[in-house]
Coordinates of C-alpha atoms and ligand atoms in Angstrom, one line a residue:
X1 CA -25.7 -37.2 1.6
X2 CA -21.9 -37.2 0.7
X3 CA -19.6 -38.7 3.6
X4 CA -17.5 -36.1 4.5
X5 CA -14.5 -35.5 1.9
X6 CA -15.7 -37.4 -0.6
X7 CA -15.4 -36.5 -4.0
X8 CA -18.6 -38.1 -6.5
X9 CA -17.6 -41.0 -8.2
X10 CA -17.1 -39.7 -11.6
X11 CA -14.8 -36.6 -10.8
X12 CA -13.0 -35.2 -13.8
X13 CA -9.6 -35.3 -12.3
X14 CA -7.2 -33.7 -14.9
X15 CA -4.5 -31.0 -15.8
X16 CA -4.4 -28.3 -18.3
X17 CA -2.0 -26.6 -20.7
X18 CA -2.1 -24.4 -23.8
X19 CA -0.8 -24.8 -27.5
X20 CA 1.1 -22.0 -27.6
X21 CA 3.3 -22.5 -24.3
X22 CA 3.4 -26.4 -25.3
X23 CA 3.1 -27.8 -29.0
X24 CA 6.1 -25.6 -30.4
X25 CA 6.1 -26.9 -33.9
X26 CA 5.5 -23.1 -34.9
X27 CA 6.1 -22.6 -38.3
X28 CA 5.1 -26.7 -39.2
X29 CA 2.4 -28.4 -41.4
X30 CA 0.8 -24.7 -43.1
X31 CA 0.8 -23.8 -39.2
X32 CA 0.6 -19.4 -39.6
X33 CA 2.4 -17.6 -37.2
X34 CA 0.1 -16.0 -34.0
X35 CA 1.1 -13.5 -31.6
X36 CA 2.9 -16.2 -29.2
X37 CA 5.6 -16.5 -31.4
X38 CA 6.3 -12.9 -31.9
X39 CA 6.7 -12.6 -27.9
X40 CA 10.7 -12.8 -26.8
X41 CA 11.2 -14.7 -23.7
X42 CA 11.7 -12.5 -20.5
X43 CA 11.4 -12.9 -16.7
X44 CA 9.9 -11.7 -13.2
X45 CA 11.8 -8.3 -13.8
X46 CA 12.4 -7.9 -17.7
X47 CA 8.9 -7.5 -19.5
X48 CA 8.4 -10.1 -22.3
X49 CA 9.0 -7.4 -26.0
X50 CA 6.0 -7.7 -28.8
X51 CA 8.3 -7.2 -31.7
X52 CA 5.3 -7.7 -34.1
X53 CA 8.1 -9.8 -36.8
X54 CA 10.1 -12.5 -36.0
X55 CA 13.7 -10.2 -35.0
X56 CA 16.4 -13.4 -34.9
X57 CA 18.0 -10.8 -31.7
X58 CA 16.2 -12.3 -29.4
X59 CA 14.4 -15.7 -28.2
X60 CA 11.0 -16.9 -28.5
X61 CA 10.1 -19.6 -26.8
X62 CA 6.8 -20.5 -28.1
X63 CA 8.4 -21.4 -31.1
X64 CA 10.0 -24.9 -29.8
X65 CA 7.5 -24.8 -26.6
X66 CA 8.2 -28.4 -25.2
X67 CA 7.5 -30.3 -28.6
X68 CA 4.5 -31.3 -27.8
X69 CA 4.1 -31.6 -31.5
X70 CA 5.8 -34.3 -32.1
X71 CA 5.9 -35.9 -28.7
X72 CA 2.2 -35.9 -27.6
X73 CA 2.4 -39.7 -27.4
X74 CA 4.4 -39.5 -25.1
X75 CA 3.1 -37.2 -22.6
X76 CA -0.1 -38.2 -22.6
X77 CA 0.8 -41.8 -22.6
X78 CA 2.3 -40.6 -19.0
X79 CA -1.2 -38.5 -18.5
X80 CA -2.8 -41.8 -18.6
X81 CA -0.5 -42.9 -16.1
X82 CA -0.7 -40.9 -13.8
X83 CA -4.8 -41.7 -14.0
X84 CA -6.1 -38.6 -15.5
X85 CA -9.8 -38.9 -16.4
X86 CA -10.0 -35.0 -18.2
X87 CA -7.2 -33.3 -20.0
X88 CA -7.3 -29.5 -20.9
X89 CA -5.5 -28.4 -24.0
X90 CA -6.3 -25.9 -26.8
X91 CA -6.4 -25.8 -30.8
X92 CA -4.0 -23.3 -32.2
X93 CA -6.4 -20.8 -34.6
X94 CA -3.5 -20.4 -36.8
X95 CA -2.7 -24.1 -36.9
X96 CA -6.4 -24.2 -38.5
X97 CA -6.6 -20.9 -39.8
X98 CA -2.9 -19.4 -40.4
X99 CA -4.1 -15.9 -41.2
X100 CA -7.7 -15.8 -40.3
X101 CA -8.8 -15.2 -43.9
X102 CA -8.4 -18.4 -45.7
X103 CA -11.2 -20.0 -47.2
X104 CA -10.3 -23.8 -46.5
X105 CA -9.0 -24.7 -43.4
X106 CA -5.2 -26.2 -43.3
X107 CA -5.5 -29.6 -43.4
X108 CA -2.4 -30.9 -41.1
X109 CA -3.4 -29.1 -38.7
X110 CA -7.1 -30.5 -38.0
X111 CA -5.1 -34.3 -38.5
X112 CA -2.7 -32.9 -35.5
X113 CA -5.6 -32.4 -33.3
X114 CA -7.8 -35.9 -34.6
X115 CA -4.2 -37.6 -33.3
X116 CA -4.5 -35.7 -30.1
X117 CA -7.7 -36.4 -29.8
X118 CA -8.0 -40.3 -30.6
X119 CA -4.7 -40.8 -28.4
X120 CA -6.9 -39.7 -25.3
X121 CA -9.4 -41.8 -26.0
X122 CA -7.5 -44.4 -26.4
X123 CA -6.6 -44.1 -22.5
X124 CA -10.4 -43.0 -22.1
X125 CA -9.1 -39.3 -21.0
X126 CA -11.6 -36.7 -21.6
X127 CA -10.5 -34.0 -23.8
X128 CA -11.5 -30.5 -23.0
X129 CA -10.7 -27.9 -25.9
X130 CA -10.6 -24.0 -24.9
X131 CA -10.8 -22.2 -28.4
X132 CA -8.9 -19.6 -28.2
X133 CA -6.2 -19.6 -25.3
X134 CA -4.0 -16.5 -26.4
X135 CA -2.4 -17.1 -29.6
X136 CA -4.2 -15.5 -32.4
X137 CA -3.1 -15.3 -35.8
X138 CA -0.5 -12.3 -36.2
X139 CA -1.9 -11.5 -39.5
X140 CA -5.6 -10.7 -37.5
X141 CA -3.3 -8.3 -35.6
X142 CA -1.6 -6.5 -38.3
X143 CA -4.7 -6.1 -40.5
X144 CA -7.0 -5.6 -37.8
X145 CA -5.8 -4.9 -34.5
X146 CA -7.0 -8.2 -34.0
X147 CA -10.6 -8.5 -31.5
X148 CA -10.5 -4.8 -31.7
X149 CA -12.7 -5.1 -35.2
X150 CA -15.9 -6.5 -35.6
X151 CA -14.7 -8.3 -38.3
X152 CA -13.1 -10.8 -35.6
X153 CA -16.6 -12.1 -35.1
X154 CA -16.4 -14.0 -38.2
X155 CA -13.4 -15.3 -38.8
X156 CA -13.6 -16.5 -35.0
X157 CA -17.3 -18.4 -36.1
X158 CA -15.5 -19.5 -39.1
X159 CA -13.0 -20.8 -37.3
X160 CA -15.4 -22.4 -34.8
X161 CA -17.5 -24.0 -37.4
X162 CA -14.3 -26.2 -38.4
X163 CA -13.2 -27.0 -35.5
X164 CA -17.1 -28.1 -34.3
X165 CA -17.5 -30.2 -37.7
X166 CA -14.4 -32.2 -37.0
X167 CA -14.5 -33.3 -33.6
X168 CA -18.6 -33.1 -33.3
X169 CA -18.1 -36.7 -32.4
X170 CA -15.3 -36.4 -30.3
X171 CA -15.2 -33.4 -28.1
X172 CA -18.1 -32.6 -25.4
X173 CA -16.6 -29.7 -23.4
X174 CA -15.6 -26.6 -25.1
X175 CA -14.3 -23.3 -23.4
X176 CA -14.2 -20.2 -25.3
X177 CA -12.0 -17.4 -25.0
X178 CA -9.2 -18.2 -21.9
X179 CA -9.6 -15.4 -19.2
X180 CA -11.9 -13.7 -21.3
X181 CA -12.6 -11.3 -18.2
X182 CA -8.7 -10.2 -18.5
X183 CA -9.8 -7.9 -21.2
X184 CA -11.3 -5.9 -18.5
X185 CA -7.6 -4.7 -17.7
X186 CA -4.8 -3.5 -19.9
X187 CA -3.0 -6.4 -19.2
X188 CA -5.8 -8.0 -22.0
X189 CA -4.6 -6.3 -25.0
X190 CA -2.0 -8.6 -26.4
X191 CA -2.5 -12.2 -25.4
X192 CA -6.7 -11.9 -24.7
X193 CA -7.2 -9.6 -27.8
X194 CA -4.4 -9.1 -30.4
X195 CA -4.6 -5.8 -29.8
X196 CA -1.5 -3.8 -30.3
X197 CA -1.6 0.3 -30.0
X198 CA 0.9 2.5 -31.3
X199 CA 3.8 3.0 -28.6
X200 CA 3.6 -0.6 -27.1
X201 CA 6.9 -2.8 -27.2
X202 CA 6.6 -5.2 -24.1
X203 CA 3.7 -7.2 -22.5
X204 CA 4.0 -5.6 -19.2
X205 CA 3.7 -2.0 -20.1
X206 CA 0.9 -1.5 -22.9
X207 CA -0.4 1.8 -24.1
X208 CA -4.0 0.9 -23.6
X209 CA -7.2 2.4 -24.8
X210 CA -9.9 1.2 -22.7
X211 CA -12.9 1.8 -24.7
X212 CA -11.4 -0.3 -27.8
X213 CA -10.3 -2.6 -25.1
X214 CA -14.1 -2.9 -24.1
X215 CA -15.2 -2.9 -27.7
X216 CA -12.9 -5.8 -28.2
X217 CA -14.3 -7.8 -25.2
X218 CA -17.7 -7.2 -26.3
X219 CA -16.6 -8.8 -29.8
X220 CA -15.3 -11.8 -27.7
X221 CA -18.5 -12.1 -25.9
X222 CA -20.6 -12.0 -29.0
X223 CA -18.5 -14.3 -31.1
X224 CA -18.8 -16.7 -27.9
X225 CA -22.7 -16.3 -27.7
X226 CA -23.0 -16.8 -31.5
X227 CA -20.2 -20.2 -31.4
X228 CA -22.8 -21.4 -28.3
X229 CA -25.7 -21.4 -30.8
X230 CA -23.4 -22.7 -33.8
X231 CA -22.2 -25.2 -31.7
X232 CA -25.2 -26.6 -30.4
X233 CA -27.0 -26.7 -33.7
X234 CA -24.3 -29.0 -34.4
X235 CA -24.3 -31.5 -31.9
X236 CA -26.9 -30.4 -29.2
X237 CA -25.0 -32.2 -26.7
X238 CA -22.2 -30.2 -26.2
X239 CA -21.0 -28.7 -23.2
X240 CA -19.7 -25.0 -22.7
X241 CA -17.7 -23.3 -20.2
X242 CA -16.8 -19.5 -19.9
X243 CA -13.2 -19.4 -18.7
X244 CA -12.8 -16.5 -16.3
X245 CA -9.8 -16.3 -14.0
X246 CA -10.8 -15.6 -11.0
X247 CA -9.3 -13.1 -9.0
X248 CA -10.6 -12.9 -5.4
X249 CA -10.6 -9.9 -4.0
X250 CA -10.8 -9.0 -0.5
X251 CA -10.8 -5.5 1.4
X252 CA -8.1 -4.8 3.3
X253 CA -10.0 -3.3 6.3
X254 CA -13.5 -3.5 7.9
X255 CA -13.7 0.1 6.5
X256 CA -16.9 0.2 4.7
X257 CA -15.1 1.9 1.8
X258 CA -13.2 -1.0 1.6
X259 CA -15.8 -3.5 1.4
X260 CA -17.5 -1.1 -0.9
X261 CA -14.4 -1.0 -3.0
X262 CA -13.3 -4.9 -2.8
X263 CA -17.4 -5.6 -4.1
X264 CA -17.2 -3.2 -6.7
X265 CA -13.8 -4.9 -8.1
X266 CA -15.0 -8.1 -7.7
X267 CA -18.1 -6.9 -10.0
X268 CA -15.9 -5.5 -12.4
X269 CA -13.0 -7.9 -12.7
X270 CA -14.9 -11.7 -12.1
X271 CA -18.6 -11.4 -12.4
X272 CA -19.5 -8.9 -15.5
X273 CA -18.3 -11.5 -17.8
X274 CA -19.2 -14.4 -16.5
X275 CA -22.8 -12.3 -15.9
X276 CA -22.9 -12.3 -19.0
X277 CA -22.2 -15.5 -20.5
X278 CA -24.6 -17.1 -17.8
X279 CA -27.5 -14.7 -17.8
X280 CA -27.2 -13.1 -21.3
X281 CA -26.7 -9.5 -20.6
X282 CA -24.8 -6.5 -19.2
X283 CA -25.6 -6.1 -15.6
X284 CA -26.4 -2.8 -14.5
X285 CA -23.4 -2.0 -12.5
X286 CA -21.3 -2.4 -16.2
X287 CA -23.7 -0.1 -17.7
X288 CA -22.7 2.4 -15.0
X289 CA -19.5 1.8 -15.0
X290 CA -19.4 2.7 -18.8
X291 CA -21.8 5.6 -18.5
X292 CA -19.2 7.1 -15.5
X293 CA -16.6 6.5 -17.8
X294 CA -18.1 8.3 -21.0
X295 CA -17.9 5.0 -23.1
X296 CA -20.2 4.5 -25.6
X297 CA -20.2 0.9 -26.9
X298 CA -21.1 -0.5 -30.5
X299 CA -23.8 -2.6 -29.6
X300 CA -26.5 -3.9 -32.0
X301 CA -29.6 -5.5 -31.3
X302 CA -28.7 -8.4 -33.0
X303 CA -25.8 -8.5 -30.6
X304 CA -28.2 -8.4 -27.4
X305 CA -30.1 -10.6 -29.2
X306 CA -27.4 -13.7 -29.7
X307 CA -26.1 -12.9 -25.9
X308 CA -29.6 -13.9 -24.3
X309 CA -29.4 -16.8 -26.2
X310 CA -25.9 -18.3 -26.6
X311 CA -25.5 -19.0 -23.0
X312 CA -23.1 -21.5 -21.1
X313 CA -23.8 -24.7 -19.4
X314 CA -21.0 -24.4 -17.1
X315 CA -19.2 -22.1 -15.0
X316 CA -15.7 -22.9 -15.8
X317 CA -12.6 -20.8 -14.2
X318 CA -8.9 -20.6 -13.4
X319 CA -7.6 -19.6 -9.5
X320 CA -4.4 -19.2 -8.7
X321 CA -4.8 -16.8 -5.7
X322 CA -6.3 -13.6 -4.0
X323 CA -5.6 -10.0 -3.4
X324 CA -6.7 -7.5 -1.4
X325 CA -7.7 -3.5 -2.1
X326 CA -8.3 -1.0 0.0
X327 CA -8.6 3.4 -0.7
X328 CA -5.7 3.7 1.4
X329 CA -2.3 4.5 -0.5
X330 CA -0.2 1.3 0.5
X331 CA 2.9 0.2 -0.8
X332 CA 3.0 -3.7 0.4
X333 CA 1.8 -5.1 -2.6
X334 CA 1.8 -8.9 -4.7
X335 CA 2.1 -10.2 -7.5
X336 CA -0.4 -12.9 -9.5
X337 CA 0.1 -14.3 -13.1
X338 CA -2.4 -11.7 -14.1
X339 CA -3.2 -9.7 -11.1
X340 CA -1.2 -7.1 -8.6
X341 CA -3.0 -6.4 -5.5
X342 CA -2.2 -5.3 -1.5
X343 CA -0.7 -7.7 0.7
X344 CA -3.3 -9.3 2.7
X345 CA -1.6 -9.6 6.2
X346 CA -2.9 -13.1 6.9
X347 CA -1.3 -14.9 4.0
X348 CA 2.3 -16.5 2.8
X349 CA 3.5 -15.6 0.1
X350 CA 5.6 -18.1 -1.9
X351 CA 8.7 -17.8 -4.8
X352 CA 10.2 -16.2 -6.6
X353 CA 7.1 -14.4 -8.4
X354 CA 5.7 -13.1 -5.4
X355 CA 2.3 -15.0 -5.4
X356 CA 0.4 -14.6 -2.2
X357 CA -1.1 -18.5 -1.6
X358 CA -4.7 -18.5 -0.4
X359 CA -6.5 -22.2 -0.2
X360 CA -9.7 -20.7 1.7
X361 CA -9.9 -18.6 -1.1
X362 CA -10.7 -21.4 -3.2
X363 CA -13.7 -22.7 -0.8
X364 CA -14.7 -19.2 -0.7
X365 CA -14.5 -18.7 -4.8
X366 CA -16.7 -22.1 -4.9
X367 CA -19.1 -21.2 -2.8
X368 CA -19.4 -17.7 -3.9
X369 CA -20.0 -18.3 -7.7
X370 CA -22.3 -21.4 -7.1
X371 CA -24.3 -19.1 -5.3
X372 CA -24.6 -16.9 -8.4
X373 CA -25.2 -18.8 -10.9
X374 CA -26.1 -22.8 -9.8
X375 CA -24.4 -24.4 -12.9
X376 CA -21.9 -27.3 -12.8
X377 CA -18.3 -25.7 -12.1
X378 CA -15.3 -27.1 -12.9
X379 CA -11.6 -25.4 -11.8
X380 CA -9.6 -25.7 -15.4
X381 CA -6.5 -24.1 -13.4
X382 CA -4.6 -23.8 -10.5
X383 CA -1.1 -24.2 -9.4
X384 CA 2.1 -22.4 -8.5
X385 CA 5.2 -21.6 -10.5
X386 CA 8.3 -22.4 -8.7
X387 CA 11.7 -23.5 -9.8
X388 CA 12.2 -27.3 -9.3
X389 CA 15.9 -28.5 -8.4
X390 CA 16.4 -31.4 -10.2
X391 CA 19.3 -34.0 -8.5
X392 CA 21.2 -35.5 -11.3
X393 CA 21.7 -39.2 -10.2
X394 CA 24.9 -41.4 -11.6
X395 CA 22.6 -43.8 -13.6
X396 CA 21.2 -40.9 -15.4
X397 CA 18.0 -40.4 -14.0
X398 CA 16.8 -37.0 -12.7
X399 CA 15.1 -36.8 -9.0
X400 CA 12.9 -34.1 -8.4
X401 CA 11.2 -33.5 -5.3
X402 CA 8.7 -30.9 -5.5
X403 CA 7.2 -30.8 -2.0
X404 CA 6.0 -26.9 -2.5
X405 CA 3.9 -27.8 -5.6
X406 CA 2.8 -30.9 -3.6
X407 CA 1.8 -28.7 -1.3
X408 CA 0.2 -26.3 -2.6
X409 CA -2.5 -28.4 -4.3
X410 CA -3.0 -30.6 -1.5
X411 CA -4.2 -27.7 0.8
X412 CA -6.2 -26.5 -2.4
X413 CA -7.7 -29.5 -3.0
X414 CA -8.7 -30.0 0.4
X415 CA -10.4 -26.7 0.2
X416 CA -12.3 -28.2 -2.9
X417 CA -13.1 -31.0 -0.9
X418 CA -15.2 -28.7 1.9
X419 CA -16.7 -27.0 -0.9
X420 CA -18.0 -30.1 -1.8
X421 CA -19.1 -30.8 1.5
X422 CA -20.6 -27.1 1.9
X423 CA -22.9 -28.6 -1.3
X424 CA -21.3 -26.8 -4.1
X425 CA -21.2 -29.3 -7.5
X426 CA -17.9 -28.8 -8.9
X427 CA -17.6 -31.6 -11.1
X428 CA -13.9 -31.3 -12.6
X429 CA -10.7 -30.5 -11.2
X430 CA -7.3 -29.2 -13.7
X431 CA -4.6 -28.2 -12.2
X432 CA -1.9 -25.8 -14.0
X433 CA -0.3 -27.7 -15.3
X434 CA 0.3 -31.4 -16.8
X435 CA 3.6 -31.1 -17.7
X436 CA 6.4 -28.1 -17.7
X437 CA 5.2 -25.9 -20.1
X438 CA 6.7 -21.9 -21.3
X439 CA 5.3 -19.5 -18.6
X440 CA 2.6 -17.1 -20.2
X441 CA 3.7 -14.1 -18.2
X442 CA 7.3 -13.8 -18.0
X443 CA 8.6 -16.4 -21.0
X444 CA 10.7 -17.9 -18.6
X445 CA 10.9 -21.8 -18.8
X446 CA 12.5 -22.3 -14.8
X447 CA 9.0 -21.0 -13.8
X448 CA 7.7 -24.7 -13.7
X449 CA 4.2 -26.2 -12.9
X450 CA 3.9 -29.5 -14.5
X451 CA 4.2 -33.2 -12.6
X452 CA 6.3 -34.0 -15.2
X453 CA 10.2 -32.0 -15.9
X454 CA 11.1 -31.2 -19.1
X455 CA 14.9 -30.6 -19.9
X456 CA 15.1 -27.5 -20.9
X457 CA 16.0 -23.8 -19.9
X458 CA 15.1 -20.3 -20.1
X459 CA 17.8 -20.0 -23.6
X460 CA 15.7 -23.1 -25.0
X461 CA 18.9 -25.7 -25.0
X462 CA 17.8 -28.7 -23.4
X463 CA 17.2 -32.2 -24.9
X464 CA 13.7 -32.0 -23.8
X465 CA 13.5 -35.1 -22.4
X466 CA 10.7 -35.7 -20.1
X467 CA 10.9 -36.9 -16.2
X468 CA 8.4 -37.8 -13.5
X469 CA 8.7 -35.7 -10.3
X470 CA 7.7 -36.9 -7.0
X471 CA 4.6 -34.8 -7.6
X472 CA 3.6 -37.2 -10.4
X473 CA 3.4 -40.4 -8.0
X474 CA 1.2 -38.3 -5.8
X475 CA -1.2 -37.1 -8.3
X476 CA -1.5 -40.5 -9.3
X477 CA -2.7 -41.5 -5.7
X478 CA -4.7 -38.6 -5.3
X479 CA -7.2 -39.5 -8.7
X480 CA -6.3 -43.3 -7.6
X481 CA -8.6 -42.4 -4.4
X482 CA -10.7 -40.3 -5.5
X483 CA -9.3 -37.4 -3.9
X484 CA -9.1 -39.7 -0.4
X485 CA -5.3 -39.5 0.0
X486 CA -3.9 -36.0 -0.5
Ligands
LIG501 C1 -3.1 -18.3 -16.7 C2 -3.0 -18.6 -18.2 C3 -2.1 -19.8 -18.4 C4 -0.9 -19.9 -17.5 C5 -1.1 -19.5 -16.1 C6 0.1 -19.3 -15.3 O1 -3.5 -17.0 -16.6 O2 -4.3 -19.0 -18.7 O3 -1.8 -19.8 -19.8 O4 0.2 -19.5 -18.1 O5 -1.9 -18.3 -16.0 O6 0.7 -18.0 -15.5 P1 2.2 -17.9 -16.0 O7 2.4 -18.8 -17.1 O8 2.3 -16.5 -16.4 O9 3.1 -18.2 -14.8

């Protein structure tokens, strides 16, 4: 029996990030351009444009990122610091691939990921590679409307196939396709999919076409069964993860229509693809959902076929927060990085982004998947974007004292710990993320979640130097202790 709060022994403690808001580097070493660097900068109000070419109008801050290029001694030298056992990055396809079509993969960029790699273990960090975390080739986009064609499939198994060959020895955990079950709204098109339909200029208001949306997520889930089996014919001890952000949804009311409602969400939005990936077929309430809807699917046999058997060993996700719904018109609503939902009465909400904070709604998550599925889970994000206030000091040194990000994962992780408790086997921890990184949603750079600052603004001037916030001293305690001292 585990004492109360106590975390087992060999916790993954860690952080996460993703090429495209971090490595910059963007036209470097053969690297093809992807769809991050064709996305301006923007913020909470002003939608983030697609402009499809680079337009020199207008700023794109993927392109320079935080250098993690060329600095990644450096940060995770002060990963190792801080104690982390796990660390959560992703390979850039078109670092490997810079259209998608060539025959031989580029070189460089495998040797930028070896270095990555071989400088975590040297400080005996755990690498964790997602595979695809929103930055496909352009080119996939332009001559394909990127997951939208079956064609994807191969080019992403092609893809996989390098990447498996190279670091067979070296990487054990893989995720596939970040927030795969984002593709379930129209928010998916650009970053989850590639997909770009005639009429769309910004991230925030796509023209979407649901059932090539759905076809497009159904291409992701069978190129993810089909890298399972690839994978594990390569080095049968690897580990996968489906990545689902999970957005918790409660109902509003006691009203049975909104608990009706709030389960029928939560079907739609968390569980269908993580149903999926962990029992190797459509449930029946997707099956309805498309029938209702008049959307006929391509789906071959051969597709069912590779889903019941390319399954995951781990259910892998990203929280951030909860929402409520209700059939009630209501106008209080909040924000998420991916989700809009009602106000639930009982909970703060925090920043300037509007995010409601739920903790409970972590234990809840935890308990509520486990139940479902009974594979190892590990949380591969979760944190809160807020603008630190950095105190210049006379001997040059920055202060930054972020007590609300401090906060924030403290009460989360506390909530871990009593899922724990309640007997749930969570066996990793990420938080979002290790060190300031661009902001997916809104391109701005003041929306910060790392323990360590990185000078540098929204406009991209900065000298990108690197400073430890007070948050990085108490991370360091927390994995010191096992998740004792919060
Ligand atoms: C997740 C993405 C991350 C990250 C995070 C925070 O959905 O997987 O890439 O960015 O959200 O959101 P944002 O960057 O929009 O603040």
């Amino acid at each position: 029996m585990l004492k109360k709060r106590e975390f087992p022994k060999d916790f993954l403690w860690g952080s996460a990030s993703a090429a495209c808001q971090m490595e910059g580097a963007w036209n470097i070493d053969g690297k093809g351009i992807s769809i991050a660097d064709v996305t301006t900068s923007g913020t909470a109000k002003l939608a983030r444009k697609i402009t499809l070419e680079i337009d020199d109008r207008y700023h794109y801050p993927s392109r320079t990122a935080v250098d993690f290029y060329h600095r990644y001694k450096e940060d995770i030298k002060l990963f190792a610091e801080m104690g982390f056992k796990i660390f959560r990055f992703s390979i850039s396809w078109p670092r490997i691939f810079p259209t998608g079509w060539e025959e031989e993969p580029n070189q460089l960029g495998i040797d930028f990921y070896r270095n990555v790699i071989n400088e975590l273990k040297k400080y005996d960090i755990e690498p964790l590679v997602t595979m695809y975390h929103n930055d496909l080739p352009i080119e996939m986009t332009k001559r394909i409307n990127g997951f939208a064609s079956r064609e994807s499939i191969d080019l992403f198994l092609k893809y996989s196939n390098v990447i498996f060959q190279e670091f067979k020895d070296d990487v054990k955990y893989w995720l596939l396709f970040n927030e795969v079950n984002i593709l379930t709204r129209p928010t998916g098109n650009w970053w989850h999919s590639g997909i770009i339909h005639p009429g769309t200029t910004d991230f925030r208001n796509q023209v979407d076409d649901e059932k090539i949306r759905l076809q497009s997520l159904h291409h992701q889930l069978v190129a993810g069964a089909r890298a399972i089996k690839l994978g594990k014919a390569i080095n049968p001890d690897f580990k996968f993860g489906t990545m689902i952000s999970h957005d918790t949804v409660y109902p509003l009311t006691s009203r049975p229509a909104d608990i009706l409602l709030a389960y029928e969400q939560d079907q739609l939005r968390n569980c269908f693809c993580s149903d999926v990936r962990i029992f190797g077929e459509y449930p029946f309430y997707m099956k309805r959902y498309l029938e209702r809807k008049g959307i006929e699917l391509d789906i071959t046999s051969g597709d069912l076929d590779d889903l019941k058997s390319g399954t995951v060993d781990m259910y892998t996700f990203s929280y951030y927060q909860s929402t409520c719904v209700t059939t009630e018109e209501i106008e209080d609503t909040v924000e998420g990085n991916n989700t809009r939902g009602v106000k639930n009465p009982y909970l703060q909400v925090a920043g300037e982004w509007n995010w409601q904070i739920d903790p409970e709604g972590l234990r809840y998550t935890l308990n509520k998947v486990y139940d479902r599925y009974h594979l190892p889970i590990m949380i591969v994000e979760n944190g809160l974007g807020f603008v630190d206030n950095p105190i210049y000091n006379n001997d040059g040194t920055i202060t930054i004292e972020d007590n609300q990000r401090i906060e924030y994962q403290k009460r989360h992780i506390e909530q871990l710990a009593l899922a724990i408790d309640d007997g749930v086997n969570v066996i990793g921890y990420m938080s979002w993320a290790a060190i300031d990184i661009v902001s997916l949603g809104t391109g701005e750079f003041k929306k910060r979640y790392g323990y360590v600052f990185v000078d540098c603004d929204d406009e991209g001037n900065g000298s990108l130097n690197r400073h430890k916030k007070k948050s990085f001293e108490w991370y360091k305690k927390v994995i010191k202790t096992n998740g004792k001292e919060l």
